[in-house]
Amino acid sequence: GKLGGGAAGGGGGDGKVVADPLVICRHHAIDWNYHPDFPRSRPNKWRVEYGLNGQSFKEWGFALDEFDQSIYFERWQRLPGDGGSYDEGQGGRYLAMRRIPQSTASAAADSFFVVVGDHFGLARGRPNDPPQRPPAFSDASGSQPGPIPSFPSAKGGGCANLADAAWESGDRTALEWLLSIEGSYGTIS
């Protein structure tokens, strides 16, 4: 799962070799940018280019722009203390736990806790029970009372646009709920 890179989230990948290089499609259980009103326009699919020393890889966005270049690029590097790098020998501590709410009626959020060697990460999704707007709520964006969020004025393309629309319309309650995803990282020792 992706627990860094300026965003919080969690999930897994299905590393299927469909060509050289390896192509992976990330499946999100927690994704700050996802909202059912604004699904991703394409799967989060990417190509992997391994570093020469096996300690890093480059993630190249599978989708291409008008110049046939990947629409994004990330470089991933193993960290000292991960319990499995070549310098530290093989083996180490690995633990991954997922908390799944028992029902969608539960206020609890989907959560992940991951330990790799001396490092840990925690990702917690938004609560499943968005707050209700007061009955008298109305704003210039066209939002109506009821479950949050609904912003007809928001441009398509992800939850970031819903957060922008909430900000622009002064809907602090909706903005706080949209931003209520949590991500933490630390070391054990």
Short mmCIF file of N, CA and C in Angstrom, two decimals, residues 2-187:
data_model
loop_
_atom_site.label_atom_id
_atom_site.label_comp_id
_atom_site.label_asym_id
_atom_site.label_seq_id
_atom_site.Cartn_x
_atom_site.Cartn_y
_atom_site.Cartn_z
N LYS A 2 0.30 2.30 -0.41
CA LYS A 2 1.02 3.56 -0.48
C LYS A 2 0.72 4.38 0.77
N LEU A 3 1.73 4.60 1.59
CA LEU A 3 1.54 5.34 2.82
C LEU A 3 2.36 6.61 2.84
N GLY A 4 2.79 7.06 1.72
CA GLY A 4 3.60 8.27 1.69
C GLY A 4 3.41 8.99 0.38
N GLY A 5 4.41 9.73 -0.01
CA GLY A 5 4.35 10.44 -1.27
C GLY A 5 3.42 11.64 -1.24
N GLY A 6 3.23 12.24 -0.07
CA GLY A 6 2.39 13.42 0.01
C GLY A 6 0.91 13.12 0.11
N ALA A 7 0.56 11.85 0.22
CA ALA A 7 -0.85 11.48 0.33
C ALA A 7 -0.95 10.31 1.28
N ALA A 8 -2.14 10.05 1.75
CA ALA A 8 -2.35 8.90 2.61
C ALA A 8 -3.26 7.94 1.90
N GLY A 9 -3.02 6.66 2.14
CA GLY A 9 -3.88 5.65 1.55
C GLY A 9 -3.36 4.28 1.87
N GLY A 10 -4.07 3.28 1.45
CA GLY A 10 -3.66 1.91 1.69
C GLY A 10 -4.33 1.00 0.68
N GLY A 11 -3.69 -0.10 0.40
CA GLY A 11 -4.24 -1.05 -0.54
C GLY A 11 -3.17 -2.02 -0.94
N GLY A 12 -3.31 -2.61 -2.10
CA GLY A 12 -2.33 -3.58 -2.55
C GLY A 12 -2.25 -3.57 -4.05
N GLY A 13 -1.37 -4.38 -4.59
CA GLY A 13 -1.20 -4.44 -6.03
C GLY A 13 -1.27 -5.87 -6.52
N ASP A 14 -1.49 -6.03 -7.80
CA ASP A 14 -1.55 -7.35 -8.41
C ASP A 14 -0.43 -7.47 -9.43
N GLY A 15 0.80 -7.62 -8.98
CA GLY A 15 1.98 -7.61 -9.84
C GLY A 15 1.95 -8.68 -10.90
N LYS A 16 1.22 -8.45 -11.96
CA LYS A 16 1.12 -9.41 -13.05
C LYS A 16 2.06 -8.98 -14.16
N VAL A 17 2.86 -9.90 -14.62
CA VAL A 17 3.74 -9.58 -15.73
C VAL A 17 2.92 -9.71 -17.01
N VAL A 18 2.55 -8.59 -17.57
CA VAL A 18 1.82 -8.60 -18.83
C VAL A 18 2.73 -8.16 -19.97
N ALA A 19 3.86 -7.66 -19.64
CA ALA A 19 4.85 -7.24 -20.62
C ALA A 19 6.12 -6.96 -19.85
N ASP A 20 7.17 -6.72 -20.56
CA ASP A 20 8.39 -6.28 -19.91
C ASP A 20 8.46 -4.79 -20.14
N PRO A 21 8.41 -3.94 -19.16
CA PRO A 21 8.58 -4.22 -17.74
C PRO A 21 7.28 -4.67 -17.05
N LEU A 22 7.43 -5.00 -15.77
CA LEU A 22 6.32 -5.42 -14.93
C LEU A 22 5.28 -4.31 -14.87
N VAL A 23 4.00 -4.66 -14.99
CA VAL A 23 2.90 -3.70 -14.90
C VAL A 23 2.05 -4.08 -13.70
N ILE A 24 1.73 -3.10 -12.86
CA ILE A 24 0.97 -3.33 -11.64
C ILE A 24 -0.25 -2.41 -11.64
N CYS A 25 -1.35 -2.93 -11.13
CA CYS A 25 -2.55 -2.12 -10.94
C CYS A 25 -2.80 -2.05 -9.43
N ARG A 26 -2.77 -0.85 -8.88
CA ARG A 26 -2.96 -0.66 -7.44
C ARG A 26 -4.45 -0.64 -7.14
N HIS A 27 -4.86 -1.45 -6.16
CA HIS A 27 -6.25 -1.50 -5.71
C HIS A 27 -6.34 -0.75 -4.39
N HIS A 28 -7.11 0.29 -4.34
CA HIS A 28 -7.19 1.16 -3.18
C HIS A 28 -8.32 0.74 -2.25
N ALA A 29 -8.00 0.57 -0.99
CA ALA A 29 -9.02 0.41 0.04
C ALA A 29 -9.22 1.77 0.72
N ILE A 30 -8.14 2.52 0.83
CA ILE A 30 -8.18 3.88 1.38
C ILE A 30 -7.44 4.76 0.38
N ASP A 31 -8.09 5.80 -0.07
CA ASP A 31 -7.48 6.68 -1.07
C ASP A 31 -8.03 8.08 -0.85
N TRP A 32 -7.19 9.00 -0.47
CA TRP A 32 -7.65 10.36 -0.15
C TRP A 32 -8.36 10.98 -1.35
N ASN A 33 -7.92 10.66 -2.55
CA ASN A 33 -8.46 11.33 -3.72
C ASN A 33 -9.73 10.67 -4.27
N TYR A 34 -10.13 9.53 -3.73
CA TYR A 34 -11.30 8.84 -4.25
C TYR A 34 -12.57 9.27 -3.54
N HIS A 35 -13.61 9.45 -4.31
CA HIS A 35 -14.95 9.66 -3.76
C HIS A 35 -15.90 9.06 -4.79
N PRO A 36 -16.98 8.36 -4.35
CA PRO A 36 -17.88 7.71 -5.31
C PRO A 36 -18.46 8.67 -6.35
N ASP A 37 -18.63 9.94 -6.00
CA ASP A 37 -19.14 10.91 -6.98
C ASP A 37 -18.09 11.24 -8.05
N PHE A 38 -16.83 10.99 -7.75
CA PHE A 38 -15.73 11.32 -8.65
C PHE A 38 -14.78 10.14 -8.77
N PRO A 39 -15.21 9.04 -9.40
CA PRO A 39 -14.30 7.90 -9.53
C PRO A 39 -13.10 8.26 -10.41
N ARG A 40 -12.03 7.51 -10.24
CA ARG A 40 -10.84 7.74 -11.07
C ARG A 40 -11.21 7.55 -12.54
N SER A 41 -10.63 8.37 -13.39
CA SER A 41 -10.93 8.27 -14.82
C SER A 41 -10.23 7.08 -15.46
N ARG A 42 -9.25 6.52 -14.76
CA ARG A 42 -8.53 5.34 -15.25
C ARG A 42 -7.98 4.60 -14.03
N PRO A 43 -7.71 3.30 -14.16
CA PRO A 43 -7.14 2.56 -13.02
C PRO A 43 -5.77 3.12 -12.65
N ASN A 44 -5.40 2.95 -11.42
CA ASN A 44 -4.07 3.37 -10.97
C ASN A 44 -3.10 2.26 -11.38
N LYS A 45 -2.69 2.31 -12.61
CA LYS A 45 -1.86 1.28 -13.22
C LYS A 45 -0.51 1.89 -13.54
N TRP A 46 0.57 1.13 -13.28
CA TRP A 46 1.90 1.68 -13.51
C TRP A 46 2.90 0.60 -13.88
N ARG A 47 4.00 1.05 -14.49
CA ARG A 47 5.09 0.18 -14.89
C ARG A 47 6.22 0.31 -13.88
N VAL A 48 6.95 -0.78 -13.68
CA VAL A 48 8.05 -0.81 -12.71
C VAL A 48 9.38 -0.92 -13.45
N GLU A 49 10.31 -0.05 -13.06
CA GLU A 49 11.68 -0.13 -13.57
C GLU A 49 12.59 -0.28 -12.35
N TYR A 50 13.18 -1.47 -12.19
CA TYR A 50 14.01 -1.74 -11.02
C TYR A 50 15.36 -1.05 -11.12
N GLY A 51 15.88 -0.57 -9.97
CA GLY A 51 17.22 0.00 -9.91
C GLY A 51 18.26 -1.10 -10.04
N LEU A 52 19.48 -0.73 -10.39
CA LEU A 52 20.53 -1.72 -10.61
C LEU A 52 20.88 -2.51 -9.36
N ASN A 53 20.77 -1.88 -8.19
CA ASN A 53 21.18 -2.56 -6.95
C ASN A 53 20.03 -3.29 -6.26
N GLY A 54 18.84 -3.26 -6.82
CA GLY A 54 17.69 -3.94 -6.22
C GLY A 54 17.14 -3.24 -4.99
N GLN A 55 17.62 -2.06 -4.67
CA GLN A 55 17.19 -1.34 -3.48
C GLN A 55 16.18 -0.23 -3.80
N SER A 56 15.87 -0.05 -5.07
CA SER A 56 14.94 1.00 -5.45
C SER A 56 14.22 0.59 -6.74
N PHE A 57 13.14 1.29 -7.03
CA PHE A 57 12.49 1.13 -8.32
C PHE A 57 11.80 2.43 -8.68
N LYS A 58 11.55 2.58 -9.96
CA LYS A 58 10.82 3.75 -10.46
C LYS A 58 9.42 3.29 -10.84
N GLU A 59 8.44 4.07 -10.46
CA GLU A 59 7.05 3.83 -10.80
C GLU A 59 6.67 4.83 -11.89
N TRP A 60 6.38 4.33 -13.07
CA TRP A 60 6.02 5.16 -14.21
C TRP A 60 4.53 5.00 -14.46
N GLY A 61 3.79 6.08 -14.46
CA GLY A 61 2.36 6.02 -14.76
C GLY A 61 2.12 5.36 -16.10
N PHE A 62 1.17 4.42 -16.14
CA PHE A 62 0.88 3.69 -17.37
C PHE A 62 0.24 4.60 -18.41
N ALA A 63 -0.63 5.50 -17.97
CA ALA A 63 -1.28 6.43 -18.89
C ALA A 63 -0.24 7.42 -19.42
N LEU A 64 -0.38 7.75 -20.68
CA LEU A 64 0.58 8.65 -21.34
C LEU A 64 -0.08 9.97 -21.71
N ASP A 65 0.75 11.02 -21.75
CA ASP A 65 0.25 12.33 -22.17
C ASP A 65 0.34 12.45 -23.70
N GLU A 66 0.08 13.64 -24.20
CA GLU A 66 0.08 13.86 -25.65
C GLU A 66 1.47 13.71 -26.28
N PHE A 67 2.53 13.65 -25.45
CA PHE A 67 3.89 13.48 -25.95
C PHE A 67 4.39 12.05 -25.74
N ASP A 68 3.46 11.12 -25.40
CA ASP A 68 3.78 9.71 -25.12
C ASP A 68 4.71 9.54 -23.93
N GLN A 69 4.60 10.46 -22.96
CA GLN A 69 5.35 10.38 -21.71
C GLN A 69 4.38 9.99 -20.59
N SER A 70 4.87 9.25 -19.60
CA SER A 70 4.03 8.89 -18.45
C SER A 70 3.49 10.15 -17.80
N ILE A 71 2.24 10.09 -17.35
CA ILE A 71 1.64 11.29 -16.75
C ILE A 71 2.19 11.56 -15.35
N TYR A 72 2.87 10.57 -14.75
CA TYR A 72 3.56 10.81 -13.48
C TYR A 72 4.69 9.82 -13.32
N PHE A 73 5.56 10.11 -12.37
CA PHE A 73 6.72 9.27 -12.08
C PHE A 73 7.01 9.37 -10.60
N GLU A 74 7.32 8.24 -9.95
CA GLU A 74 7.74 8.23 -8.54
C GLU A 74 8.95 7.31 -8.42
N ARG A 75 9.85 7.66 -7.52
CA ARG A 75 10.99 6.79 -7.23
C ARG A 75 10.84 6.28 -5.82
N TRP A 76 10.93 4.97 -5.65
CA TRP A 76 10.80 4.33 -4.34
C TRP A 76 12.14 3.74 -3.94
N GLN A 77 12.53 3.94 -2.68
CA GLN A 77 13.83 3.51 -2.18
C GLN A 77 13.64 2.76 -0.87
N ARG A 78 14.35 1.65 -0.71
CA ARG A 78 14.32 0.95 0.58
C ARG A 78 14.98 1.85 1.62
N LEU A 79 14.50 1.76 2.84
CA LEU A 79 15.03 2.57 3.94
C LEU A 79 15.93 1.73 4.83
N PRO A 80 16.98 2.33 5.38
CA PRO A 80 17.77 1.59 6.37
C PRO A 80 16.84 1.17 7.52
N GLY A 81 17.04 -0.05 8.00
CA GLY A 81 16.23 -0.52 9.12
C GLY A 81 14.96 -1.20 8.68
N ASP A 82 14.83 -1.51 7.36
CA ASP A 82 13.60 -2.17 6.92
C ASP A 82 13.64 -3.68 7.16
N GLY A 83 14.75 -4.19 7.68
CA GLY A 83 14.83 -5.58 8.07
C GLY A 83 15.05 -6.55 6.94
N GLY A 84 15.23 -6.06 5.73
CA GLY A 84 15.40 -6.98 4.62
C GLY A 84 16.34 -6.50 3.55
N SER A 85 17.03 -5.40 3.78
CA SER A 85 17.93 -4.92 2.74
C SER A 85 19.17 -5.80 2.69
N TYR A 86 19.88 -5.74 1.57
CA TYR A 86 21.06 -6.58 1.40
C TYR A 86 22.11 -6.31 2.46
N ASP A 87 22.24 -5.06 2.88
CA ASP A 87 23.25 -4.70 3.87
C ASP A 87 22.93 -5.27 5.24
N GLU A 88 21.65 -5.50 5.53
CA GLU A 88 21.25 -5.95 6.87
C GLU A 88 20.99 -7.45 6.93
N GLY A 89 21.12 -8.15 5.83
CA GLY A 89 20.80 -9.57 5.80
C GLY A 89 19.32 -9.76 5.53
N GLN A 90 18.94 -10.95 5.21
CA GLN A 90 17.54 -11.24 4.89
C GLN A 90 16.73 -11.48 6.16
N GLY A 91 15.44 -11.38 6.03
CA GLY A 91 14.56 -11.61 7.16
C GLY A 91 14.30 -10.31 7.90
N GLY A 92 13.37 -10.34 8.77
CA GLY A 92 13.04 -9.15 9.54
C GLY A 92 11.61 -9.20 9.99
N ARG A 93 11.18 -8.14 10.65
CA ARG A 93 9.81 -8.06 11.15
C ARG A 93 8.89 -7.50 10.08
N TYR A 94 7.82 -8.22 9.82
CA TYR A 94 6.80 -7.76 8.88
C TYR A 94 5.45 -8.07 9.48
N LEU A 95 4.59 -7.09 9.50
CA LEU A 95 3.25 -7.26 10.04
C LEU A 95 2.33 -6.32 9.29
N ALA A 96 1.19 -6.82 8.88
CA ALA A 96 0.17 -5.97 8.25
C ALA A 96 -1.18 -6.36 8.83
N MET A 97 -1.91 -5.37 9.32
CA MET A 97 -3.23 -5.62 9.88
C MET A 97 -4.21 -4.65 9.21
N ARG A 98 -5.42 -5.15 8.99
CA ARG A 98 -6.47 -4.31 8.41
C ARG A 98 -7.71 -4.39 9.29
N ARG A 99 -8.27 -3.24 9.57
CA ARG A 99 -9.53 -3.17 10.32
C ARG A 99 -10.62 -2.80 9.33
N ILE A 100 -11.59 -3.68 9.19
CA ILE A 100 -12.70 -3.45 8.28
C ILE A 100 -13.96 -3.25 9.11
N PRO A 101 -14.66 -2.14 8.93
CA PRO A 101 -15.91 -1.95 9.68
C PRO A 101 -16.88 -3.10 9.42
N GLN A 102 -17.62 -3.49 10.45
CA GLN A 102 -18.56 -4.60 10.33
C GLN A 102 -19.71 -4.30 9.38
N SER A 103 -20.07 -3.05 9.25
CA SER A 103 -21.15 -2.68 8.33
C SER A 103 -20.93 -1.25 7.89
N THR A 104 -21.59 -0.87 6.82
CA THR A 104 -21.47 0.51 6.36
C THR A 104 -22.19 1.46 7.30
N ALA A 105 -23.04 0.93 8.17
CA ALA A 105 -23.72 1.78 9.15
C ALA A 105 -22.78 2.16 10.29
N SER A 106 -21.65 1.44 10.41
CA SER A 106 -20.69 1.73 11.46
C SER A 106 -19.96 3.04 11.16
N ALA A 107 -19.70 3.82 12.20
CA ALA A 107 -18.95 5.07 12.02
C ALA A 107 -17.46 4.79 11.85
N ALA A 108 -17.02 3.58 12.20
CA ALA A 108 -15.61 3.24 12.12
C ALA A 108 -15.12 3.28 10.68
N ALA A 109 -13.87 3.64 10.50
CA ALA A 109 -13.28 3.73 9.17
C ALA A 109 -12.39 2.53 8.90
N ASP A 110 -12.26 2.18 7.64
CA ASP A 110 -11.31 1.15 7.21
C ASP A 110 -9.92 1.64 7.59
N SER A 111 -9.08 0.75 8.13
CA SER A 111 -7.76 1.17 8.61
C SER A 111 -6.72 0.09 8.31
N PHE A 112 -5.46 0.53 8.14
CA PHE A 112 -4.32 -0.37 7.98
C PHE A 112 -3.23 0.03 8.96
N PHE A 113 -2.56 -0.97 9.52
CA PHE A 113 -1.36 -0.76 10.32
C PHE A 113 -0.31 -1.71 9.77
N VAL A 114 0.85 -1.18 9.36
CA VAL A 114 1.88 -1.98 8.72
C VAL A 114 3.21 -1.73 9.43
N VAL A 115 3.93 -2.82 9.73
CA VAL A 115 5.28 -2.73 10.31
C VAL A 115 6.22 -3.46 9.36
N VAL A 116 7.31 -2.80 8.99
CA VAL A 116 8.35 -3.40 8.17
C VAL A 116 9.67 -3.06 8.82
N GLY A 117 10.30 -4.08 9.40
CA GLY A 117 11.55 -3.84 10.12
C GLY A 117 11.32 -2.85 11.25
N ASP A 118 12.02 -1.73 11.20
CA ASP A 118 11.94 -0.71 12.24
C ASP A 118 10.95 0.40 11.91
N HIS A 119 10.21 0.27 10.83
CA HIS A 119 9.31 1.32 10.36
C HIS A 119 7.85 0.89 10.51
N PHE A 120 6.97 1.86 10.74
CA PHE A 120 5.55 1.54 10.78
C PHE A 120 4.76 2.65 10.09
N GLY A 121 3.59 2.26 9.59
CA GLY A 121 2.69 3.21 8.96
C GLY A 121 1.26 2.89 9.37
N LEU A 122 0.47 3.92 9.50
CA LEU A 122 -0.94 3.78 9.84
C LEU A 122 -1.74 4.62 8.85
N ALA A 123 -2.77 4.03 8.28
CA ALA A 123 -3.68 4.76 7.40
C ALA A 123 -5.10 4.49 7.89
N ARG A 124 -5.88 5.55 8.05
CA ARG A 124 -7.27 5.41 8.48
C ARG A 124 -8.13 6.23 7.53
N GLY A 125 -9.13 5.58 6.94
CA GLY A 125 -10.02 6.24 5.99
C GLY A 125 -10.99 7.17 6.68
N ARG A 126 -11.78 7.85 5.88
CA ARG A 126 -12.81 8.74 6.41
C ARG A 126 -13.85 7.94 7.18
N PRO A 127 -14.45 8.55 8.21
CA PRO A 127 -15.56 7.87 8.88
C PRO A 127 -16.67 7.56 7.88
N ASN A 128 -17.37 6.46 8.10
CA ASN A 128 -18.44 6.06 7.17
C ASN A 128 -19.72 6.85 7.34
N ASP A 129 -19.77 7.67 8.35
CA ASP A 129 -20.99 8.43 8.59
C ASP A 129 -20.72 9.92 8.41
N PRO A 130 -20.80 10.42 7.17
CA PRO A 130 -20.57 11.85 6.99
C PRO A 130 -21.58 12.65 7.78
N PRO A 131 -21.14 13.78 8.34
CA PRO A 131 -22.07 14.61 9.10
C PRO A 131 -23.17 15.15 8.19
N GLN A 132 -24.29 15.47 8.78
CA GLN A 132 -25.42 16.03 8.02
C GLN A 132 -25.35 17.55 8.06
N ARG A 133 -25.67 18.16 6.94
CA ARG A 133 -25.75 19.62 6.91
C ARG A 133 -27.01 20.04 7.66
N PRO A 134 -26.98 21.20 8.29
CA PRO A 134 -28.21 21.69 8.92
C PRO A 134 -29.28 21.95 7.87
N PRO A 135 -30.57 21.79 8.22
CA PRO A 135 -31.64 21.97 7.24
C PRO A 135 -31.63 23.32 6.55
N ALA A 136 -31.16 24.35 7.22
CA ALA A 136 -31.18 25.69 6.62
C ALA A 136 -29.98 25.93 5.71
N PHE A 137 -29.07 24.93 5.56
CA PHE A 137 -27.85 25.15 4.79
C PHE A 137 -28.16 25.34 3.31
N SER A 138 -27.58 26.35 2.74
CA SER A 138 -27.68 26.59 1.31
C SER A 138 -26.49 27.47 0.95
N ASP A 139 -25.91 27.25 -0.20
CA ASP A 139 -24.79 28.09 -0.60
C ASP A 139 -24.78 28.31 -2.10
N ALA A 140 -23.87 29.12 -2.56
CA ALA A 140 -23.81 29.49 -3.97
C ALA A 140 -23.42 28.32 -4.87
N SER A 141 -22.86 27.25 -4.30
CA SER A 141 -22.43 26.13 -5.13
C SER A 141 -23.59 25.24 -5.56
N GLY A 142 -24.75 25.43 -4.96
CA GLY A 142 -25.88 24.58 -5.28
C GLY A 142 -26.02 23.41 -4.33
N SER A 143 -25.19 23.34 -3.27
CA SER A 143 -25.28 22.26 -2.31
C SER A 143 -26.61 22.31 -1.59
N GLN A 144 -27.09 21.17 -1.20
CA GLN A 144 -28.37 21.08 -0.51
C GLN A 144 -28.17 20.42 0.85
N PRO A 145 -29.12 20.61 1.78
CA PRO A 145 -29.04 19.92 3.06
C PRO A 145 -29.01 18.41 2.83
N GLY A 146 -28.40 17.67 3.75
CA GLY A 146 -28.36 16.22 3.65
C GLY A 146 -26.94 15.71 3.76
N PRO A 147 -26.72 14.47 3.31
CA PRO A 147 -25.38 13.88 3.46
C PRO A 147 -24.32 14.71 2.76
N ILE A 148 -23.16 14.73 3.36
CA ILE A 148 -22.03 15.45 2.80
C ILE A 148 -21.17 14.45 2.05
N PRO A 149 -20.54 14.80 1.02
CA PRO A 149 -20.64 16.05 0.29
C PRO A 149 -21.42 15.87 -1.01
N SER A 150 -21.94 16.93 -1.50
CA SER A 150 -22.57 16.99 -2.81
C SER A 150 -22.38 18.41 -3.31
N PHE A 151 -21.54 18.56 -4.30
CA PHE A 151 -21.24 19.88 -4.84
C PHE A 151 -21.39 19.87 -6.35
N PRO A 152 -22.57 20.20 -6.85
CA PRO A 152 -22.76 20.22 -8.30
C PRO A 152 -21.78 21.15 -9.02
N SER A 153 -21.25 22.15 -8.33
CA SER A 153 -20.32 23.09 -8.98
C SER A 153 -18.91 22.53 -9.09
N ALA A 154 -18.63 21.39 -8.42
CA ALA A 154 -17.27 20.84 -8.43
C ALA A 154 -16.94 20.28 -9.81
N LYS A 155 -15.71 20.50 -10.22
CA LYS A 155 -15.23 19.94 -11.48
C LYS A 155 -14.92 18.47 -11.25
N GLY A 156 -15.03 17.64 -12.26
CA GLY A 156 -14.71 16.23 -12.14
C GLY A 156 -13.23 16.01 -11.90
N GLY A 157 -12.88 14.81 -11.46
CA GLY A 157 -11.47 14.46 -11.38
C GLY A 157 -10.95 14.13 -10.01
N GLY A 158 -11.77 13.92 -9.02
CA GLY A 158 -11.28 13.45 -7.74
C GLY A 158 -11.78 14.25 -6.57
N CYS A 159 -11.51 13.72 -5.40
CA CYS A 159 -11.98 14.32 -4.16
C CYS A 159 -11.36 15.69 -3.91
N ALA A 160 -10.18 15.91 -4.46
CA ALA A 160 -9.54 17.22 -4.29
C ALA A 160 -10.45 18.32 -4.83
N ASN A 161 -11.15 18.05 -5.93
CA ASN A 161 -12.06 19.04 -6.48
C ASN A 161 -13.28 19.26 -5.58
N LEU A 162 -13.74 18.20 -4.91
CA LEU A 162 -14.83 18.37 -3.94
C LEU A 162 -14.36 19.23 -2.77
N ALA A 163 -13.12 18.99 -2.29
CA ALA A 163 -12.58 19.80 -1.19
C ALA A 163 -12.46 21.26 -1.62
N ASP A 164 -12.01 21.49 -2.85
CA ASP A 164 -11.92 22.87 -3.35
C ASP A 164 -13.30 23.52 -3.38
N ALA A 165 -14.31 22.79 -3.85
CA ALA A 165 -15.66 23.34 -3.92
C ALA A 165 -16.20 23.64 -2.52
N ALA A 166 -15.90 22.76 -1.56
CA ALA A 166 -16.34 23.01 -0.17
C ALA A 166 -15.67 24.28 0.36
N TRP A 167 -14.39 24.43 0.10
CA TRP A 167 -13.64 25.61 0.55
C TRP A 167 -14.22 26.88 -0.07
N GLU A 168 -14.40 26.84 -1.38
CA GLU A 168 -14.89 28.02 -2.10
C GLU A 168 -16.30 28.42 -1.66
N SER A 169 -17.11 27.45 -1.26
CA SER A 169 -18.48 27.76 -0.85
C SER A 169 -18.59 28.04 0.66
N GLY A 170 -17.47 27.88 1.40
CA GLY A 170 -17.49 28.13 2.83
C GLY A 170 -18.12 27.02 3.64
N ASP A 171 -18.21 25.81 3.09
CA ASP A 171 -18.80 24.67 3.80
C ASP A 171 -17.71 23.96 4.60
N ARG A 172 -17.42 24.49 5.78
CA ARG A 172 -16.35 23.96 6.62
C ARG A 172 -16.62 22.52 7.07
N THR A 173 -17.87 22.19 7.37
CA THR A 173 -18.22 20.84 7.82
C THR A 173 -17.86 19.82 6.75
N ALA A 174 -18.24 20.10 5.50
CA ALA A 174 -17.92 19.18 4.40
C ALA A 174 -16.41 19.10 4.19
N LEU A 175 -15.74 20.24 4.23
CA LEU A 175 -14.29 20.26 4.03
C LEU A 175 -13.58 19.42 5.09
N GLU A 176 -13.97 19.57 6.35
CA GLU A 176 -13.34 18.79 7.41
C GLU A 176 -13.55 17.30 7.20
N TRP A 177 -14.76 16.91 6.78
CA TRP A 177 -15.02 15.48 6.55
C TRP A 177 -14.18 14.97 5.38
N LEU A 178 -14.11 15.73 4.30
CA LEU A 178 -13.33 15.30 3.14
C LEU A 178 -11.86 15.13 3.48
N LEU A 179 -11.35 15.95 4.38
CA LEU A 179 -9.93 15.91 4.76
C LEU A 179 -9.66 15.03 5.97
N SER A 180 -10.67 14.28 6.44
CA SER A 180 -10.53 13.54 7.70
C SER A 180 -9.78 12.22 7.57
N ILE A 181 -9.21 11.92 6.43
CA ILE A 181 -8.38 10.73 6.28
C ILE A 181 -7.08 10.98 7.06
N GLU A 182 -6.53 9.92 7.65
CA GLU A 182 -5.30 10.07 8.45
C GLU A 182 -4.21 9.18 7.92
N GLY A 183 -2.99 9.66 7.96
CA GLY A 183 -1.81 8.86 7.62
C GLY A 183 -0.67 9.24 8.55
N SER A 184 -0.03 8.22 9.12
CA SER A 184 1.09 8.44 10.04
C SER A 184 2.23 7.49 9.70
N TYR A 185 3.45 7.93 9.98
CA TYR A 185 4.65 7.11 9.76
C TYR A 185 5.60 7.36 10.91
N GLY A 186 6.35 6.34 11.27
CA GLY A 186 7.35 6.50 12.31
C GLY A 186 8.30 5.32 12.36
N THR A 187 9.24 5.37 13.28
CA THR A 187 10.13 4.26 13.51
C THR A 187 9.94 3.74 14.93
#
